[in-house]
mmCIF file of N, CA and C in Angstrom:
data_model
loop_
_atom_site.group_PDB
_atom_site.id
_atom_site.type_symbol
_atom_site.label_atom_id
_atom_site.label_comp_id
_atom_site.label_asym_id
_atom_site.label_seq_id
_atom_site.Cartn_x
_atom_site.Cartn_y
_atom_site.Cartn_z
ATOM 1 N N MET A 1 62.115 13.790 5.894
ATOM 2 C CA MET A 1 61.228 13.239 5.400
ATOM 3 C C MET A 1 61.218 12.287 4.353
ATOM 4 N N ASP A 2 62.202 13.135 3.171
ATOM 5 C CA ASP A 2 62.546 12.150 2.204
ATOM 6 C C ASP A 2 63.330 10.606 2.438
ATOM 7 N N LYS A 3 64.197 11.030 3.590
ATOM 8 C CA LYS A 3 64.801 9.813 4.019
ATOM 9 C C LYS A 3 63.894 8.569 4.285
ATOM 10 N N LEU A 4 62.853 8.985 5.107
ATOM 11 C CA LEU A 4 61.802 8.041 5.534
ATOM 12 C C LEU A 4 61.325 7.307 4.366
ATOM 13 N N PHE A 5 60.819 8.206 3.476
ATOM 14 C CA PHE A 5 60.222 7.828 2.204
ATOM 15 C C PHE A 5 61.015 6.618 1.620
ATOM 16 N N ASN A 6 62.640 7.105 1.383
ATOM 17 C CA ASN A 6 63.355 6.342 0.728
ATOM 18 C C ASN A 6 63.501 5.150 1.539
ATOM 19 N N ILE A 7 63.727 5.056 2.833
ATOM 20 C CA ILE A 7 63.798 3.868 3.460
ATOM 21 C C ILE A 7 62.457 2.638 3.393
ATOM 22 N N ASN A 8 61.411 3.286 3.437
ATOM 23 C CA ASN A 8 59.894 2.836 3.332
ATOM 24 C C ASN A 8 60.040 1.977 2.091
ATOM 25 N N PHE A 9 60.514 2.666 0.910
ATOM 26 C CA PHE A 9 60.348 2.157 -0.547
ATOM 27 C C PHE A 9 61.209 1.031 -0.617
ATOM 28 N N TYR A 10 62.331 1.434 -0.174
ATOM 29 C CA TYR A 10 63.400 0.026 -0.288
ATOM 30 C C TYR A 10 62.909 -1.033 0.345
ATOM 31 N N PHE A 11 62.403 -0.988 1.873
ATOM 32 C CA PHE A 11 62.014 -1.915 2.471
ATOM 33 C C PHE A 11 60.881 -3.032 1.738
ATOM 34 N N TYR A 12 59.830 -1.974 1.040
ATOM 35 C CA TYR A 12 58.649 -2.826 0.510
ATOM 36 C C TYR A 12 59.299 -3.412 -0.872
ATOM 37 N N ASN A 13 59.928 -2.798 -1.364
ATOM 38 C CA ASN A 13 60.831 -3.330 -2.620
ATOM 39 C C ASN A 13 61.485 -4.572 -2.490
ATOM 40 N N LEU A 14 62.265 -4.596 -1.422
ATOM 41 C CA LEU A 14 63.150 -5.723 -0.825
ATOM 42 C C LEU A 14 62.079 -6.721 -0.405
ATOM 43 N N LEU A 15 61.075 -6.622 -0.081
ATOM 44 C CA LEU A 15 59.867 -7.675 0.152
ATOM 45 C C LEU A 15 59.522 -8.005 -0.903
ATOM 46 N N LEU A 16 59.519 -7.533 -2.068
ATOM 47 C CA LEU A 16 58.834 -7.998 -3.374
ATOM 48 C C LEU A 16 59.865 -8.740 -3.878
ATOM 49 N N LYS A 17 60.964 -8.884 -3.424
ATOM 50 C CA LYS A 17 61.960 -9.796 -3.954
ATOM 51 C C LYS A 17 61.845 -11.276 -3.346
ATOM 52 N N LYS A 18 61.261 -11.224 -2.355
ATOM 53 C CA LYS A 18 61.402 -12.507 -1.255
ATOM 54 C C LYS A 18 60.295 -13.408 -2.086
ATOM 55 N N SER A 19 60.351 -14.774 -1.828
ATOM 56 C CA SER A 19 59.523 -15.812 -2.441
ATOM 57 C C SER A 19 58.243 -16.024 -1.380
ATOM 58 N N HIS A 20 57.213 -16.648 -2.194
ATOM 59 C CA HIS A 20 55.738 -16.429 -1.582
ATOM 60 C C HIS A 20 56.370 -17.492 -0.050
ATOM 61 N N ASP A 21 57.186 -18.115 0.178
ATOM 62 C CA ASP A 21 57.350 -18.936 1.184
ATOM 63 C C ASP A 21 58.134 -18.136 2.328
ATOM 64 N N GLU A 22 59.011 -17.355 1.686
ATOM 65 C CA GLU A 22 59.502 -16.429 2.418
ATOM 66 C C GLU A 22 58.740 -15.478 3.362
ATOM 67 N N LEU A 23 57.934 -14.833 2.521
ATOM 68 C CA LEU A 23 56.987 -14.104 2.724
ATOM 69 C C LEU A 23 55.975 -14.397 3.868
ATOM 70 N N TYR A 24 55.812 -15.665 3.547
ATOM 71 C CA TYR A 24 54.490 -16.323 4.381
ATOM 72 C C TYR A 24 55.159 -16.882 5.811
ATOM 73 N N LYS A 25 56.706 -17.321 6.016
ATOM 74 C CA LYS A 25 57.122 -17.461 7.258
ATOM 75 C C LYS A 25 57.546 -16.423 8.153
ATOM 76 N N ASN A 26 57.589 -14.946 7.416
ATOM 77 C CA ASN A 26 57.524 -13.793 8.247
ATOM 78 C C ASN A 26 56.086 -13.184 8.190
ATOM 79 N N ASN A 27 55.138 -13.666 7.917
ATOM 80 C CA ASN A 27 53.548 -13.242 8.233
ATOM 81 C C ASN A 27 53.311 -11.860 7.017
ATOM 82 N N PHE A 28 53.847 -12.133 5.886
ATOM 83 C CA PHE A 28 53.524 -10.837 4.982
ATOM 84 C C PHE A 28 52.999 -11.466 3.808
ATOM 85 N N SER A 29 52.007 -10.573 3.265
ATOM 86 C CA SER A 29 51.446 -11.315 2.026
ATOM 87 C C SER A 29 51.718 -10.094 0.800
ATOM 88 N N ARG A 30 51.904 -10.615 -0.196
ATOM 89 C CA ARG A 30 51.939 -9.535 -1.367
ATOM 90 C C ARG A 30 51.230 -8.349 -1.374
ATOM 91 N N SER A 31 49.819 -8.899 -1.081
ATOM 92 C CA SER A 31 48.962 -7.618 -1.052
ATOM 93 C C SER A 31 49.294 -6.387 0.097
ATOM 94 N N GLU A 32 49.833 -7.123 1.136
ATOM 95 C CA GLU A 32 50.430 -6.365 2.243
ATOM 96 C C GLU A 32 51.266 -5.248 1.646
ATOM 97 N N ILE A 33 52.239 -5.887 0.796
ATOM 98 C CA ILE A 33 53.222 -5.010 0.354
ATOM 99 C C ILE A 33 52.959 -3.994 -0.671
ATOM 100 N N TYR A 34 51.869 -4.420 -1.862
ATOM 101 C CA TYR A 34 51.406 -3.522 -2.471
ATOM 102 C C TYR A 34 50.634 -2.302 -1.941
ATOM 103 N N GLN A 35 49.911 -2.677 -0.980
ATOM 104 C CA GLN A 35 49.272 -1.722 -0.139
ATOM 105 C C GLN A 35 49.967 -0.780 0.746
ATOM 106 N N GLY A 36 51.146 -1.277 1.197
ATOM 107 C CA GLY A 36 52.330 -0.457 1.724
ATOM 108 C C GLY A 36 52.811 0.473 0.595
ATOM 109 N N LEU A 37 53.161 0.216 -0.603
ATOM 110 C CA LEU A 37 53.621 0.742 -1.569
ATOM 111 C C LEU A 37 52.631 1.897 -2.028
ATOM 112 N N GLU A 38 51.320 1.724 -2.092
ATOM 113 C CA GLU A 38 50.291 2.509 -2.478
ATOM 114 C C GLU A 38 50.320 3.742 -1.327
ATOM 115 N N ALA A 39 50.422 3.363 0.087
ATOM 116 C CA ALA A 39 50.355 4.486 1.011
ATOM 117 C C ALA A 39 51.567 5.020 1.088
ATOM 118 N N ILE A 40 52.867 4.889 0.767
ATOM 119 C CA ILE A 40 53.743 5.688 0.313
ATOM 120 C C ILE A 40 53.604 6.536 -0.663
ATOM 121 N N LYS A 41 53.178 6.051 -1.862
ATOM 122 C CA LYS A 41 52.821 6.898 -3.107
ATOM 123 C C LYS A 41 51.628 7.957 -2.715
ATOM 124 N N SER A 42 50.729 7.677 -2.075
ATOM 125 C CA SER A 42 49.528 8.458 -1.479
ATOM 126 C C SER A 42 50.114 9.612 -0.700
ATOM 127 N N PHE A 43 50.969 9.130 0.285
ATOM 128 C CA PHE A 43 51.565 10.300 1.416
ATOM 129 C C PHE A 43 52.802 11.006 0.604
ATOM 130 N N SER A 44 53.253 10.385 -0.377
ATOM 131 C CA SER A 44 54.264 11.510 -1.077
ATOM 132 C C SER A 44 53.436 12.649 -2.047
ATOM 133 N N GLN A 45 52.333 12.152 -2.469
ATOM 134 C CA GLN A 45 51.720 13.148 -3.077
ATOM 135 C C GLN A 45 50.962 14.036 -2.318
ATOM 136 N N ILE A 46 50.483 13.619 -1.348
ATOM 137 C CA ILE A 46 49.815 14.618 -0.139
ATOM 138 C C ILE A 46 51.036 15.719 0.072
ATOM 139 N N LYS A 47 52.337 14.900 0.376
ATOM 140 C CA LYS A 47 53.397 16.029 1.012
ATOM 141 C C LYS A 47 53.708 17.066 -0.200
ATOM 142 N N ARG A 48 53.557 16.489 -1.427
ATOM 143 C CA ARG A 48 53.908 17.571 -2.702
ATOM 144 C C ARG A 48 52.862 18.746 -2.797
ATOM 145 N N LEU A 49 51.482 18.447 -2.436
ATOM 146 C CA LEU A 49 50.477 19.140 -2.384
ATOM 147 C C LEU A 49 50.578 20.310 -1.298
ATOM 148 N N SER A 50 50.891 19.741 0.119
ATOM 149 C CA SER A 50 51.015 20.678 1.025
ATOM 150 C C SER A 50 52.151 21.421 0.789
ATOM 151 N N SER A 51 53.358 21.017 0.332
ATOM 152 C CA SER A 51 54.286 22.116 0.045
ATOM 153 C C SER A 51 54.091 23.080 -0.860
ATOM 154 N N LYS A 52 53.258 22.971 -1.829
ATOM 155 C CA LYS A 52 52.972 23.959 -2.705
ATOM 156 C C LYS A 52 51.564 25.025 -2.309
ATOM 157 N N GLU A 53 50.466 24.174 -1.724
ATOM 158 C CA GLU A 53 49.467 24.639 -1.195
ATOM 159 C C GLU A 53 48.615 24.005 -0.395
ATOM 160 N N LYS A 54 47.930 24.223 0.636
ATOM 161 C CA LYS A 54 47.263 23.344 1.569
ATOM 162 C C LYS A 54 46.161 22.841 1.145
ATOM 163 N N PRO A 55 46.186 20.956 0.843
ATOM 164 C CA PRO A 55 45.007 20.727 0.220
ATOM 165 C C PRO A 55 43.511 20.545 1.270
ATOM 166 N N PHE A 56 42.724 20.585 0.116
ATOM 167 C CA PHE A 56 41.367 20.715 0.715
ATOM 168 C C PHE A 56 40.888 19.582 1.470
ATOM 169 N N LEU A 57 41.032 19.321 2.744
ATOM 170 C CA LEU A 57 40.466 18.288 3.665
ATOM 171 C C LEU A 57 39.093 18.313 4.180
ATOM 172 N N LEU A 58 38.377 17.320 4.425
ATOM 173 C CA LEU A 58 37.013 17.408 4.831
ATOM 174 C C LEU A 58 37.038 16.876 6.423
#
């Protein structure tokens, strides 16, 4: 799972280096990139919690 996290993190950081025009041509926006990075961050926090204890989910 850590490999997948690293690949996703690398991918989104690579996209951040692209110009606005490059992103537009490939149908990406900066907000989507930041959303992806936040999702990765949230997922990694949940993963850490679940390895210590089961999180409380409704």
